[in-house]
Amino acid sequence: MHARRLIVAAIVLPIFYYYVMYLPRGFFLALVCVMSFVSQAEFLAMYKVKEHQRYFFSLLGIIPICMTYKYNDIPTSL
């Protein structure tokens, strides 16, 4: 079981590193948006939110991420 995890990590980590470090910023935005959508949908599923509401609010949660990408002058800290 651990050998399989190590093999997957040996393959996925270099691909992930290349994806984050060398591809344009738009690809990183896509990765962050997909991960945000999946994590929010899983969180809402944990609390048994209706499926259509779960996906709607998960998509709604991506809007601030896309706005900070499009408008770089928006302050991101309080």
Backbone as CSV, one residue per row, in Angstrom:
resi,resn,N_x,N_y,N_z,CA_x,CA_y,CA_z,C_x,C_y,C_z
1,MET,0.812,-1.183,0.000,0.000,0.000,0.000,0.866,1.262,0.000
2,HIS,1.896,1.291,0.814,2.762,2.463,0.859,3.598,2.580,-0.411
3,ALA,3.948,1.454,-0.997,4.722,1.493,-2.238,3.911,2.142,-3.354
4,ARG,2.633,1.851,-3.398,1.779,2.448,-4.420,1.690,3.969,-4.217
5,ARG,1.574,4.399,-2.986,1.536,5.837,-2.709,2.844,6.517,-3.098
6,LEU,3.947,5.873,-2.827,5.242,6.448,-3.194,5.411,6.533,-4.701
7,ILE,4.944,5.525,-5.414,5.041,5.545,-6.872,4.171,6.666,-7.443
8,VAL,2.957,6.794,-6.936,2.071,7.865,-7.402,2.681,9.221,-7.074
9,ALA,3.230,9.370,-5.880,3.853,10.638,-5.495,5.060,10.946,-6.379
10,ALA,5.816,9.940,-6.743,6.987,10.149,-7.591,6.581,10.590,-8.999
11,ILE,5.399,10.215,-9.427,4.930,10.609,-10.754,4.173,11.933,-10.698
12,VAL,3.310,12.092,-9.708,2.430,13.258,-9.669,3.155,14.516,-9.202
13,LEU,4.037,14.418,-8.248,4.697,15.622,-7.721,5.512,16.385,-8.762
14,PRO,6.306,15.730,-9.605,7.007,16.505,-10.645,6.052,17.153,-11.650
15,ILE,4.961,16.472,-11.979,3.978,17.055,-12.888,3.320,18.266,-12.233
16,PHE,2.977,18.129,-10.965,2.374,19.240,-10.224,3.344,20.411,-10.125
17,TYR,4.610,20.142,-9.874,5.622,21.199,-9.785,5.737,21.934,-11.120
18,TYR,5.795,21.186,-12.216,5.859,21.807,-13.538,4.615,22.642,-13.799
19,TYR,3.462,22.114,-13.430,2.188,22.799,-13.646,2.168,24.137,-12.923
20,VAL,2.643,24.173,-11.695,2.598,25.399,-10.889,3.708,26.370,-11.286
21,MET,4.894,25.880,-11.554,6.040,26.766,-11.733,6.218,27.284,-13.158
22,TYR,5.882,26.498,-14.164,6.272,26.861,-15.519,5.119,27.211,-16.450
23,LEU,3.916,26.811,-16.159,2.804,27.159,-17.025,2.296,28.563,-16.702
24,PRO,1.576,29.187,-17.620,1.082,30.551,-17.375,0.132,30.629,-16.180
25,ARG,-0.095,31.862,-15.729,-0.908,32.082,-14.528,-2.328,31.557,-14.670
26,GLY,-2.862,31.561,-15.870,-4.220,31.084,-16.087,-4.398,29.621,-15.728
27,PHE,-3.383,28.817,-15.951,-3.450,27.402,-15.598,-3.478,27.217,-14.077
28,PHE,-2.697,28.043,-13.378,-2.725,27.978,-11.920,-4.084,28.407,-11.385
29,LEU,-4.671,29.427,-11.999,-6.022,29.849,-11.615,-7.007,28.702,-11.814
30,ALA,-6.910,27.996,-12.929,-7.808,26.866,-13.182,-7.632,25.790,-12.120
31,LEU,-6.400,25.503,-11.752,-6.141,24.501,-10.717,-6.748,24.924,-9.386
32,VAL,-6.559,26.171,-9.000,-7.096,26.662,-7.735,-8.623,26.647,-7.759
33,CYS,-9.221,27.027,-8.883,-10.688,27.021,-8.987,-11.250,25.604,-8.903
34,VAL,-10.620,24.667,-9.563,-11.099,23.277,-9.507,-10.971,22.732,-8.089
35,MET,-9.852,22.984,-7.449,-9.664,22.491,-6.084,-10.644,23.164,-5.124
36,SER,-10.918,24.440,-5.327,-11.883,25.147,-4.490,-13.282,24.587,-4.681
37,PHE,-13.665,24.343,-5.927,-14.990,23.796,-6.209,-15.161,22.422,-5.572
38,VAL,-14.171,21.563,-5.741,-14.255,20.205,-5.200,-14.309,20.232,-3.677
39,SER,-13.472,21.047,-3.057,-13.450,21.073,-1.592,-14.734,21.662,-1.017
40,GLN,-15.266,22.691,-1.649,-16.524,23.257,-1.164,-17.686,22.289,-1.356
41,ALA,-17.706,21.592,-2.484,-18.772,20.624,-2.728,-18.701,19.477,-1.717
42,GLU,-17.504,19.030,-1.402,-17.349,17.967,-0.406,-17.765,18.446,0.983
43,PHE,-17.408,19.674,1.314,-17.792,20.217,2.615,-19.310,20.316,2.741
44,LEU,-19.954,20.810,1.701,-21.408,20.932,1.740,-22.089,19.561,1.701
45,ALA,-21.484,18.601,1.045,-22.049,17.244,1.027,-21.981,16.618,2.414
46,MET,-20.979,16.991,3.175,-20.833,16.467,4.519,-22.024,16.868,5.391
47,TYR,-22.593,18.034,5.108,-23.741,18.508,5.867,-25.063,18.251,5.153
48,LYS,-25.018,17.399,4.145,-26.208,16.942,3.424,-27.033,18.093,2.845
49,VAL,-26.346,19.047,2.226,-27.012,20.127,1.505,-27.527,19.559,0.188
50,LYS,-28.672,20.045,-0.268,-29.244,19.548,-1.524,-28.240,19.715,-2.661
51,GLU,-28.295,18.784,-3.609,-27.270,18.719,-4.643,-27.221,19.989,-5.495
52,HIS,-28.352,20.507,-5.916,-28.326,21.704,-6.756,-27.816,22.920,-5.984
53,GLN,-28.122,23.002,-4.698,-27.590,24.097,-3.888,-26.089,23.934,-3.671
54,ARG,-25.665,22.698,-3.494,-24.241,22.423,-3.263,-23.402,22.921,-4.433
55,TYR,-23.822,22.604,-5.659,-23.038,23.011,-6.823,-23.164,24.514,-7.091
56,PHE,-24.320,25.072,-6.814,-24.493,26.505,-7.000,-23.571,27.287,-6.060
57,PHE,-23.564,26.921,-4.789,-22.724,27.644,-3.833,-21.240,27.357,-4.042
58,SER,-20.918,26.183,-4.551,-19.519,25.903,-4.867,-19.050,26.765,-6.031
59,LEU,-19.904,26.936,-7.034,-19.559,27.836,-8.133,-19.504,29.282,-7.663
60,LEU,-20.402,29.646,-6.772,-20.415,30.998,-6.233,-19.130,31.290,-5.450
61,GLY,-18.558,30.277,-4.829,-17.326,30.461,-4.071,-16.103,30.690,-4.932
62,ILE,-16.192,30.407,-6.218,-15.062,30.606,-7.120,-14.953,32.069,-7.562
63,ILE,-16.050,32.806,-7.463,-16.070,34.200,-7.948,-14.994,35.070,-7.289
64,PRO,-14.816,35.041,-5.958,-13.754,35.885,-5.377,-12.356,35.502,-5.861
65,ILE,-12.141,34.233,-6.129,-10.834,33.797,-6.625,-10.580,34.381,-8.009
66,CYS,-11.586,34.305,-8.868,-11.438,34.840,-10.223,-11.313,36.361,-10.215
67,MET,-11.991,37.013,-9.291,-11.896,38.473,-9.217,-10.508,38.925,-8.791
68,THR,-9.888,38.225,-7.867,-8.540,38.623,-7.461,-7.537,38.341,-8.571
69,TYR,-7.834,37.398,-9.454,-6.960,37.158,-10.608,-7.127,38.264,-11.641
70,LYS,-8.371,38.658,-11.891,-8.628,39.660,-12.921,-8.218,41.058,-12.471
71,TYR,-8.511,41.405,-11.228,-8.206,42.737,-10.714,-7.114,42.600,-9.659
72,ASN,-5.888,42.843,-10.047,-4.758,42.666,-9.139,-4.693,43.719,-8.047
73,ASP,-5.418,44.833,-8.200,-5.322,45.909,-7.215,-6.319,45.756,-6.074
74,ILE,-7.110,44.673,-6.058,-8.027,44.425,-4.948,-7.208,44.004,-3.739
75,PRO,-7.383,44.652,-2.595,-6.616,44.232,-1.406,-7.062,42.844,-0.948
76,THR,-6.105,41.995,-0.669,-6.432,40.624,-0.261,-6.255,40.399,1.224
77,SER,-5.791,41.396,1.940,-5.634,41.233,3.385,-6.455,42.314,4.101
78,LEU,-6.765,42.031,5.339,-7.567,43.003,6.097,-6.687,44.000,6.697
